[in-house]
mmCIF file of C-alpha atoms in Angstrom:
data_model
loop_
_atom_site.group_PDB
_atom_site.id
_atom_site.type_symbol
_atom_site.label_atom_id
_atom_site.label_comp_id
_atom_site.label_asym_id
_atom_site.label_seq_id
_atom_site.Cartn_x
_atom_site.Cartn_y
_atom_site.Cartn_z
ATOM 1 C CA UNK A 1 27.405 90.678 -31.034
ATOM 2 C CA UNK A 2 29.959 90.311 -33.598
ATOM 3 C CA UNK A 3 33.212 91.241 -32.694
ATOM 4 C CA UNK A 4 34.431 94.370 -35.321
ATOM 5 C CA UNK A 5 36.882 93.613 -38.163
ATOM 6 C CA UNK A 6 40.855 93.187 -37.755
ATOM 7 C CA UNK A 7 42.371 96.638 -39.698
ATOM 8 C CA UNK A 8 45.306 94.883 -41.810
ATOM 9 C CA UNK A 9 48.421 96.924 -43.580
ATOM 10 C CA UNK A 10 51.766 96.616 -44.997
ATOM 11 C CA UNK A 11 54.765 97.837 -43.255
ATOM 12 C CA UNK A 12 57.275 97.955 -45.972
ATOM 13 C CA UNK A 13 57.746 94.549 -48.192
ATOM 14 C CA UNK A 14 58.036 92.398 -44.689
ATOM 15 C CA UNK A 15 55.620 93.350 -41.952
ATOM 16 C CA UNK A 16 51.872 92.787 -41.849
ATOM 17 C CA UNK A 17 49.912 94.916 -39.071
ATOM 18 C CA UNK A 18 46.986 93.676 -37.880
ATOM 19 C CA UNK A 19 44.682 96.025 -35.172
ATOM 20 C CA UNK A 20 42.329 94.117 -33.254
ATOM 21 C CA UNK A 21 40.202 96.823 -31.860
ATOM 22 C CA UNK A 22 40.728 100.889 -31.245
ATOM 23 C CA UNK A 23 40.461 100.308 -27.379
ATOM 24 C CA UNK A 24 43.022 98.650 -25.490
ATOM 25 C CA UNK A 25 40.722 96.144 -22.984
ATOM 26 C CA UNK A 26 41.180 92.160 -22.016
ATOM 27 C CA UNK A 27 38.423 90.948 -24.699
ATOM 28 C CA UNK A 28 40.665 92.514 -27.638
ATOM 29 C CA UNK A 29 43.891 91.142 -26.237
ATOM 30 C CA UNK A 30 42.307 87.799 -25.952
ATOM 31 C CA UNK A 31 41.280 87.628 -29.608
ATOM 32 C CA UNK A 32 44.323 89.038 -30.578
ATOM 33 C CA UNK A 33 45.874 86.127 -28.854
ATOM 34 C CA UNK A 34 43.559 83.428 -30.493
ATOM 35 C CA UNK A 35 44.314 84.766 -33.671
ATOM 36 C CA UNK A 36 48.180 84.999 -33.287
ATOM 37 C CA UNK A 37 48.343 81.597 -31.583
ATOM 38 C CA UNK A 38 46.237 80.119 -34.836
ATOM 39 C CA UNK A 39 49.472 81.435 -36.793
ATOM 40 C CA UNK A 40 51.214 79.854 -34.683
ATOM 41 C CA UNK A 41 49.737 76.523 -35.079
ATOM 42 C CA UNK A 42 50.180 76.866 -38.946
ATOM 43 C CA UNK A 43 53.853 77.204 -39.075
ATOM 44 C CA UNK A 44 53.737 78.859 -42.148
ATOM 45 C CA UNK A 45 56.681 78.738 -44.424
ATOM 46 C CA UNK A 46 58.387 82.495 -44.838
ATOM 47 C CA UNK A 47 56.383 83.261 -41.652
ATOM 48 C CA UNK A 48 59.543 84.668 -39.270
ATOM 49 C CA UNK A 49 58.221 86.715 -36.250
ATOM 50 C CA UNK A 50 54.837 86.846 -34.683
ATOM 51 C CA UNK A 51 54.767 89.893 -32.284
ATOM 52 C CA UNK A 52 51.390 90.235 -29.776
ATOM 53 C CA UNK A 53 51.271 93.331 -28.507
ATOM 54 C CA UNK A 54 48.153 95.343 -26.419
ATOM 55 C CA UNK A 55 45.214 95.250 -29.079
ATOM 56 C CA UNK A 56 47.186 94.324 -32.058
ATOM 57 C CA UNK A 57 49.966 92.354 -33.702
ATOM 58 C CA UNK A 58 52.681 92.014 -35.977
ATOM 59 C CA UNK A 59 54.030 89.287 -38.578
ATOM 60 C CA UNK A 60 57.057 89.785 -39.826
ATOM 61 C CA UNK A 61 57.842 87.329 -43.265
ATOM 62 C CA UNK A 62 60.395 86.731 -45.734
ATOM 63 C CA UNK A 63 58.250 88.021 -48.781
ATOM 64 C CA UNK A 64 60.670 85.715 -51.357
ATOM 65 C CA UNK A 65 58.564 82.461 -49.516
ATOM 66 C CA UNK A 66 55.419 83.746 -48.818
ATOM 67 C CA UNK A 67 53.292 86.657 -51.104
ATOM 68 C CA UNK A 68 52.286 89.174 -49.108
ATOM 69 C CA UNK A 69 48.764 89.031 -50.156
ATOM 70 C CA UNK A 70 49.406 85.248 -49.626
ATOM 71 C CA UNK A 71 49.654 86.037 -46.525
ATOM 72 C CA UNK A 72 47.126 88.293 -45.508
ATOM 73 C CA UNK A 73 44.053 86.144 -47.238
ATOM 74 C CA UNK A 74 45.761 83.259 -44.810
ATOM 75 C CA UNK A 75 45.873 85.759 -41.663
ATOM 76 C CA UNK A 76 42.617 87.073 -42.948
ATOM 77 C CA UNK A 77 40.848 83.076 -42.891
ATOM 78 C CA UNK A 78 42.572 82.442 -39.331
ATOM 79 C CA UNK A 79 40.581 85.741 -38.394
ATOM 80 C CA UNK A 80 37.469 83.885 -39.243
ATOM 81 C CA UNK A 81 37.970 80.652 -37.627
ATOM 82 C CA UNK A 82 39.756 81.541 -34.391
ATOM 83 C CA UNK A 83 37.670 81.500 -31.125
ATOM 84 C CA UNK A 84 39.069 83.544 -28.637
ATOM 85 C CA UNK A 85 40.334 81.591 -25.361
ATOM 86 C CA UNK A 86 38.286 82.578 -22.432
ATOM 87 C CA UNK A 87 40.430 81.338 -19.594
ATOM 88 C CA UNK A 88 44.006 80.837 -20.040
ATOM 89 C CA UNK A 89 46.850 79.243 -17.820
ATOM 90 C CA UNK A 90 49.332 81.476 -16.280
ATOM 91 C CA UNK A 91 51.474 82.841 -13.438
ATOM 92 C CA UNK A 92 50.445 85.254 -10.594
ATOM 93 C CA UNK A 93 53.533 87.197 -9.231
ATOM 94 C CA UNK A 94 54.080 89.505 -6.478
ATOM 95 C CA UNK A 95 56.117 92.298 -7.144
ATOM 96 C CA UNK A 96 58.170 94.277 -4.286
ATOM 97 C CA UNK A 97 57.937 98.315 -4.983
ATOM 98 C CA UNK A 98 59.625 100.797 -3.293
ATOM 99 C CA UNK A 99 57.243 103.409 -4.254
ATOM 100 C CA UNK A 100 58.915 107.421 -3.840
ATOM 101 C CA UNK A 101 62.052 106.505 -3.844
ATOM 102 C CA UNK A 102 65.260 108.405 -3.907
ATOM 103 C CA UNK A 103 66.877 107.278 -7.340
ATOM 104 C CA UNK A 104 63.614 108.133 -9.101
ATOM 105 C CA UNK A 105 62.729 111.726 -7.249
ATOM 106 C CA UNK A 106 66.321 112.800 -7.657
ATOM 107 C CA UNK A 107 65.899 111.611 -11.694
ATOM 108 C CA UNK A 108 61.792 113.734 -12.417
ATOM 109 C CA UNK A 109 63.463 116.422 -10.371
ATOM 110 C CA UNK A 110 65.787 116.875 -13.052
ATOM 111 C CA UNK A 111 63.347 116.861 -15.776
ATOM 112 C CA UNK A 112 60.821 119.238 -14.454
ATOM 113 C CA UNK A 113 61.078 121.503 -17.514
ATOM 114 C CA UNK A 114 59.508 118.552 -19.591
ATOM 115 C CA UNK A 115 56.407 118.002 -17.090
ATOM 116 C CA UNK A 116 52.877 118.708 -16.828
ATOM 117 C CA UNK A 117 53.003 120.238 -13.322
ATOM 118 C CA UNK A 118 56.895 121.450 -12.141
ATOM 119 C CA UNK A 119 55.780 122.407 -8.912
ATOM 120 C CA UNK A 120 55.052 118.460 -8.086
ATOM 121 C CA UNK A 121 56.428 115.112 -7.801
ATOM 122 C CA UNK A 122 55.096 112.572 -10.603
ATOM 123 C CA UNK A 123 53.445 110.722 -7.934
ATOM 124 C CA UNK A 124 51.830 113.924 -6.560
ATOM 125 C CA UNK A 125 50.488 114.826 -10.011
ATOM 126 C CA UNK A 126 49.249 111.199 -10.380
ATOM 127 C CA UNK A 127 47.759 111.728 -7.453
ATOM 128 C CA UNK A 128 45.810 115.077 -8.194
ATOM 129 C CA UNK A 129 44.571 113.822 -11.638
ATOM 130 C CA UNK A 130 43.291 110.994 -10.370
ATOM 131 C CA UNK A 131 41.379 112.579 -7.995
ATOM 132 C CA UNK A 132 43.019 110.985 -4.947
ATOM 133 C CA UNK A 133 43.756 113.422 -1.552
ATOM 134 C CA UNK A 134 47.335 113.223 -1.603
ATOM 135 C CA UNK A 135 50.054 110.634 -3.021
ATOM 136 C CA UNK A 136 49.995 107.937 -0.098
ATOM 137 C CA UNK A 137 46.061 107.326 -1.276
ATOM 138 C CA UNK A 138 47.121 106.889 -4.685
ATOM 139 C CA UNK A 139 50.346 104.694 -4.026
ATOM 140 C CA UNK A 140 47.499 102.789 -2.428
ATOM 141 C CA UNK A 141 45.075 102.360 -5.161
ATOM 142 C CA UNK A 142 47.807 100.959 -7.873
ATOM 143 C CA UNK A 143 48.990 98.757 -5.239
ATOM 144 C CA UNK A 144 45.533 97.385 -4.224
ATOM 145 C CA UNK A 145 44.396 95.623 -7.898
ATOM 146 C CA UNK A 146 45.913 93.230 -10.001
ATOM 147 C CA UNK A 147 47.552 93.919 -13.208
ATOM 148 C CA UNK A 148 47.467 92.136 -16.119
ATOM 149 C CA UNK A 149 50.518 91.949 -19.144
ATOM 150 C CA UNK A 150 49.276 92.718 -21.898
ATOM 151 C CA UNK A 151 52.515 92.970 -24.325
ATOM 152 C CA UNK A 152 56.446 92.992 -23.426
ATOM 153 C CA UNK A 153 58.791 95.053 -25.862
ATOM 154 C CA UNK A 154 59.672 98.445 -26.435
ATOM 155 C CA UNK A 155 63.827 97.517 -24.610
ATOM 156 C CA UNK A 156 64.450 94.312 -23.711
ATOM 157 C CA UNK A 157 62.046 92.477 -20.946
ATOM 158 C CA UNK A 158 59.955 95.540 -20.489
ATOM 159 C CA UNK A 159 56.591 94.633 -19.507
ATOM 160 C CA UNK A 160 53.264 96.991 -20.401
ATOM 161 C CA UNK A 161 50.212 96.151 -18.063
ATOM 162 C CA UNK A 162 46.279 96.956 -17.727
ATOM 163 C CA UNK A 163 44.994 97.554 -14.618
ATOM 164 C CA UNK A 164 42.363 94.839 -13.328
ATOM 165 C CA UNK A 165 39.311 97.320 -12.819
ATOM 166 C CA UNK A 166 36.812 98.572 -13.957
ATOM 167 C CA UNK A 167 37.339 100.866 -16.905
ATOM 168 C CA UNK A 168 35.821 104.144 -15.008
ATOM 169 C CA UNK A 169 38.299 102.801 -12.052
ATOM 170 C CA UNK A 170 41.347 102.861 -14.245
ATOM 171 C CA UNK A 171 44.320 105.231 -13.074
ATOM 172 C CA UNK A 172 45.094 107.261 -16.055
ATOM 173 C CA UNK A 173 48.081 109.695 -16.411
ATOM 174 C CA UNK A 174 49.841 111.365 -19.069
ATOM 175 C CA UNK A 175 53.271 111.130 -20.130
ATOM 176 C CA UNK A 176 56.025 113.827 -19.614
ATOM 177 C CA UNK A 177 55.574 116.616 -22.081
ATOM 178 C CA UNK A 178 59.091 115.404 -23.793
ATOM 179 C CA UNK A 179 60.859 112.351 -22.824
ATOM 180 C CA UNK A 180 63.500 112.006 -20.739
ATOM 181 C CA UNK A 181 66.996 111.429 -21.381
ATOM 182 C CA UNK A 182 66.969 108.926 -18.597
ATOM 183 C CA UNK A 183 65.406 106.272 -16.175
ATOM 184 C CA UNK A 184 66.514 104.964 -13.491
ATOM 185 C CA UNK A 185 66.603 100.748 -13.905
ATOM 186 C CA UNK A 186 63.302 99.020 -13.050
ATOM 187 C CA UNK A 187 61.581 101.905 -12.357
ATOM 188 C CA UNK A 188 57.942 101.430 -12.290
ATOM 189 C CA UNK A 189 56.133 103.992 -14.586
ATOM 190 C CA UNK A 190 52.619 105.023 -16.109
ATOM 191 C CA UNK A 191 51.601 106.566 -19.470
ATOM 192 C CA UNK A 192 48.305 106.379 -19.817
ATOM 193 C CA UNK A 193 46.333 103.899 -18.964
ATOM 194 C CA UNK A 194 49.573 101.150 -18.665
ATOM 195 C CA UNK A 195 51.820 100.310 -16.060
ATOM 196 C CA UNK A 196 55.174 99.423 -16.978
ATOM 197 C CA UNK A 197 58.599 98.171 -15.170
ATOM 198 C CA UNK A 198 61.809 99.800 -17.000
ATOM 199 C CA UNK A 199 63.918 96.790 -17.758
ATOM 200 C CA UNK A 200 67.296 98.554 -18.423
ATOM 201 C CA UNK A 201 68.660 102.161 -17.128
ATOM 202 C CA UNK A 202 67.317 104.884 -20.335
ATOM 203 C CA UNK A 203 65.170 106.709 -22.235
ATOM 204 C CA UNK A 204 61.389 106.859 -20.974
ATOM 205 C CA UNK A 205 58.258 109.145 -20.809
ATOM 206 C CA UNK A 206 56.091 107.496 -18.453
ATOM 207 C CA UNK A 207 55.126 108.921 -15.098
ATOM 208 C CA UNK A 208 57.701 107.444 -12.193
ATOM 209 C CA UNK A 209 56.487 105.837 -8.758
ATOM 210 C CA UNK A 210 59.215 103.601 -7.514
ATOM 211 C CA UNK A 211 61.471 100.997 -8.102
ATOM 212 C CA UNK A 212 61.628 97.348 -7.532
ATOM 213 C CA UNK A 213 64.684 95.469 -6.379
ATOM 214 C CA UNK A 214 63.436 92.460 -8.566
ATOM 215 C CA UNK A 215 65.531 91.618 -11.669
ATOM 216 C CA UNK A 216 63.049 90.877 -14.684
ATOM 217 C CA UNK A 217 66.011 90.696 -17.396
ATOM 218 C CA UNK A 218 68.999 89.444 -17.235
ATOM 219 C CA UNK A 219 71.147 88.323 -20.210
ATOM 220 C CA UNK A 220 73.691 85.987 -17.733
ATOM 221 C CA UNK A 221 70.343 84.807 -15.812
ATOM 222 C CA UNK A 222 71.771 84.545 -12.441
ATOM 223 C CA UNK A 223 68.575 84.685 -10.504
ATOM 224 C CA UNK A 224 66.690 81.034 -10.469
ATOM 225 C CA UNK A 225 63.081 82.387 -11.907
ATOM 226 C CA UNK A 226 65.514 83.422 -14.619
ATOM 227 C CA UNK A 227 66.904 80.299 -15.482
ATOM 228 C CA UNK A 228 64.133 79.645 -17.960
ATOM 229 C CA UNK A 229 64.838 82.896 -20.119
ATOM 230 C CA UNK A 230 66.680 86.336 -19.614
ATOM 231 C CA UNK A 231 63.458 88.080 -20.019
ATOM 232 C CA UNK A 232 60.978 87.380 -17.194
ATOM 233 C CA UNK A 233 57.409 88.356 -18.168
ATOM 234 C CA UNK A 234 55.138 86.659 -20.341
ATOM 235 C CA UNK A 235 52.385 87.806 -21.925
ATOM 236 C CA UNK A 236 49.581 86.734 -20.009
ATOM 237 C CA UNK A 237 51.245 87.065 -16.362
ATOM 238 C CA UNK A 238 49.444 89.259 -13.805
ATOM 239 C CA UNK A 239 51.621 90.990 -11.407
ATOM 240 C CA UNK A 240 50.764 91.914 -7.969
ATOM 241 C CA UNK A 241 52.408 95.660 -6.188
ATOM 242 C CA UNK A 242 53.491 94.848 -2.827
ATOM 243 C CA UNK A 243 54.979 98.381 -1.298
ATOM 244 C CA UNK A 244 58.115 97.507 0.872
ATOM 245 C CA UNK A 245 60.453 100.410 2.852
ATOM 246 C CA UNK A 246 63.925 101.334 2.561
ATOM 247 C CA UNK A 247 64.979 98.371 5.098
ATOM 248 C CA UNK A 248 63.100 95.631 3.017
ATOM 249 C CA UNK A 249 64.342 97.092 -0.426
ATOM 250 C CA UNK A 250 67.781 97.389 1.153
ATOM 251 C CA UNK A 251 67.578 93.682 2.210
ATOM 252 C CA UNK A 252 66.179 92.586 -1.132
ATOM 253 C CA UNK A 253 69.106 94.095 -3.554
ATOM 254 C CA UNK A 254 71.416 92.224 -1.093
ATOM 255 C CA UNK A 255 69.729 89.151 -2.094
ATOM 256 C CA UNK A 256 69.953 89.722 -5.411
ATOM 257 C CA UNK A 257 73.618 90.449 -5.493
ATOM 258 C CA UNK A 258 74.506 87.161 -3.526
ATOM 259 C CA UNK A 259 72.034 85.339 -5.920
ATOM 260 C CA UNK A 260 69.664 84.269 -3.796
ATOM 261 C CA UNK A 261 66.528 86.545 -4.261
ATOM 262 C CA UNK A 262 63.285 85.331 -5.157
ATOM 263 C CA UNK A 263 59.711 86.549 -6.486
ATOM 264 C CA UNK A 264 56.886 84.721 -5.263
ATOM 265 C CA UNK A 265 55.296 83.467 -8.250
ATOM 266 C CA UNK A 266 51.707 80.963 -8.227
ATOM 267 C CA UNK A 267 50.325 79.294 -11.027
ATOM 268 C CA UNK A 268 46.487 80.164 -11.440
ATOM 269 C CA UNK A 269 43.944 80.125 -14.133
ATOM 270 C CA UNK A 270 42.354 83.599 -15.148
ATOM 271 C CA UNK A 271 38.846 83.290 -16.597
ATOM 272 C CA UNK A 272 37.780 86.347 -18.619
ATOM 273 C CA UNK A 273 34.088 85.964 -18.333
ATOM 274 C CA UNK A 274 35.138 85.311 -14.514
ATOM 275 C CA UNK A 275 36.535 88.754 -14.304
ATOM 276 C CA UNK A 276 34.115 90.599 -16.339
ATOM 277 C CA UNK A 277 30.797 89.606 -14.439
ATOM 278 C CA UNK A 278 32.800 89.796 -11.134
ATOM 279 C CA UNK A 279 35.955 92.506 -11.236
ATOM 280 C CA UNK A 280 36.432 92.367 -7.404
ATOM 281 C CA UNK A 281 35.381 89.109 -6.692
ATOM 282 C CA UNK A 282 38.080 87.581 -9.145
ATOM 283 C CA UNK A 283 40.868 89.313 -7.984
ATOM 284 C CA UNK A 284 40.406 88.663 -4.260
ATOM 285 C CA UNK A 285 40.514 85.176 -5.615
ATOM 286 C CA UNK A 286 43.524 86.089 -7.398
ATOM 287 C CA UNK A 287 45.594 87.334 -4.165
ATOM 288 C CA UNK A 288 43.987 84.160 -2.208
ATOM 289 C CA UNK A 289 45.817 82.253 -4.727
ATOM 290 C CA UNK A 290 49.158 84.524 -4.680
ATOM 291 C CA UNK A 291 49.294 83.653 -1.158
ATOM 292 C CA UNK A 292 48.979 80.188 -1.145
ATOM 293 C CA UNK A 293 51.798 78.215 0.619
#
């Protein structure tokens, strides 16, 4: 089957939009990512950003060096010729939550007025729409899967991710009815069908569950699986829950304060077809691999 036609239009006199599909799933990130890396490649003059996000993308060009209709017929020949990478090389990490914590409850208790269901917690509500008995079972079903990131953006090192299941298995929540005016730093949240990890203290709509104690931006990059770049995740990762209590979180933001916390963190090789034919099957092999010594 052939795969639908890229939707292309002008944002202002520098930006070319470019949606891959109308659903966000794997197969439309992939060919979004074959035909982004094929720009790449090109290194077309004029050509200044190239921004890959869930099922679309970005260029941003200098429209004095390059036409914008130049441009698109270039993008639009790319389109034709890329073949989307079926298995890619990347990083499996393990991610430390303290799911229903303090910082967060004391934060949606605030903002109840801006919420689908006042009378509950976030993860309660998450809980009830998803169909789960109560919020332990759900804390337990977005812990138990892989997820995969699909784009990083919105502030600085922010990381959105797709749940590794099946689509009729996805967990699915709304955002607040307004946003609030703030979240608590790396707060793990849900809008919905992504998972995200709030880089920076702010703004945010998504659904709260926890918070990790793991850094994933850092301008002065004081952590070592920083030292490569201030901003941690990569398109591509997949990222692993692992709930921890008070003690362990307590234990963990010590580490990170004297400098010595790490993130476990295993190279592996993720094989679309792989995962499509055999959901289950390819993540146990994924946490096999996490927990390689």
């Amino acid at each position: 089957m052939n795969a639908e036609p890229v939707r292309y239009s002008f944002g202002g006199d520098e930006h070319l939009f470019a949606e891959v599909s109308e659903s966000m799933s794997l197969e439309a990130f992939f060919r979004g990512m074959a035909i982004t890396r094929a720009v790449e490649q090109q290194a077309l003059p004029g050509v200044l950003d190239i921004c890959l996000a869930n099922a679309s993308f970005q260029i941003r060009f200098n429209p004095d060096e390059i036409a914008p209709k130049a441009l698109l017929e270039k993008v639009r020949e790319l389109e034709a010729e890329a073949t989307a990478e079926r298995s890619i090389q990347t990083r499996i990490i393990e991610i430390p939550v303290l799911y229903n914590d303090p910082w967060t409850h004391e934060t949606l208790m605030r903002f109840r007025d801006r919420h689908q269901d006042p009378s509950a917690t976030d993860l309660e509500y998450a809980a009830k729409v998803n169909g789960y008995a109560d919020a332990q079972a759900f804390i337990d079903a977005h812990s138990g899967t892989p997820w995969f990131v699909s784009m990083v953006g919105f502030v600085a090192g922010l990381p959105f991710m797709y749940q590794m299941v099946e689509r009729e298995q996805q967990l699915q929540v709304p955002k607040y009815l307004r946003p609030r005016t703030d979240t608590p730093k790396l707060t793990l949240g849900h809008g919905g069908c992504f998972g995200c990890i709030y880089s920076v203290r702010g703004a945010g709509g998504y659904q709260m569950f926890g918070v990790t104690p793991a850094p994933i931006y850092d301008p002065q990059q004081r952590l070592g699986y920083l030292k490569e770049s201030m901003v941690f995740f990569r398109s591509g990762d997949i990222v692993k829950f692992k709930p921890i209590d008070r003690e362990a979180y307590d234990q963990a933001v010590a580490e990170v304060e004297a400098g010595t916390f790490q993130l476990r963190i295993r190279p592996v090789t993720f094989d679309l077809d792989a995962f499509i034919q055999d959901p289950q099957g390819c993540n146990q092999h994924l946490q096999e691999v996490l927990h390689v010594d």
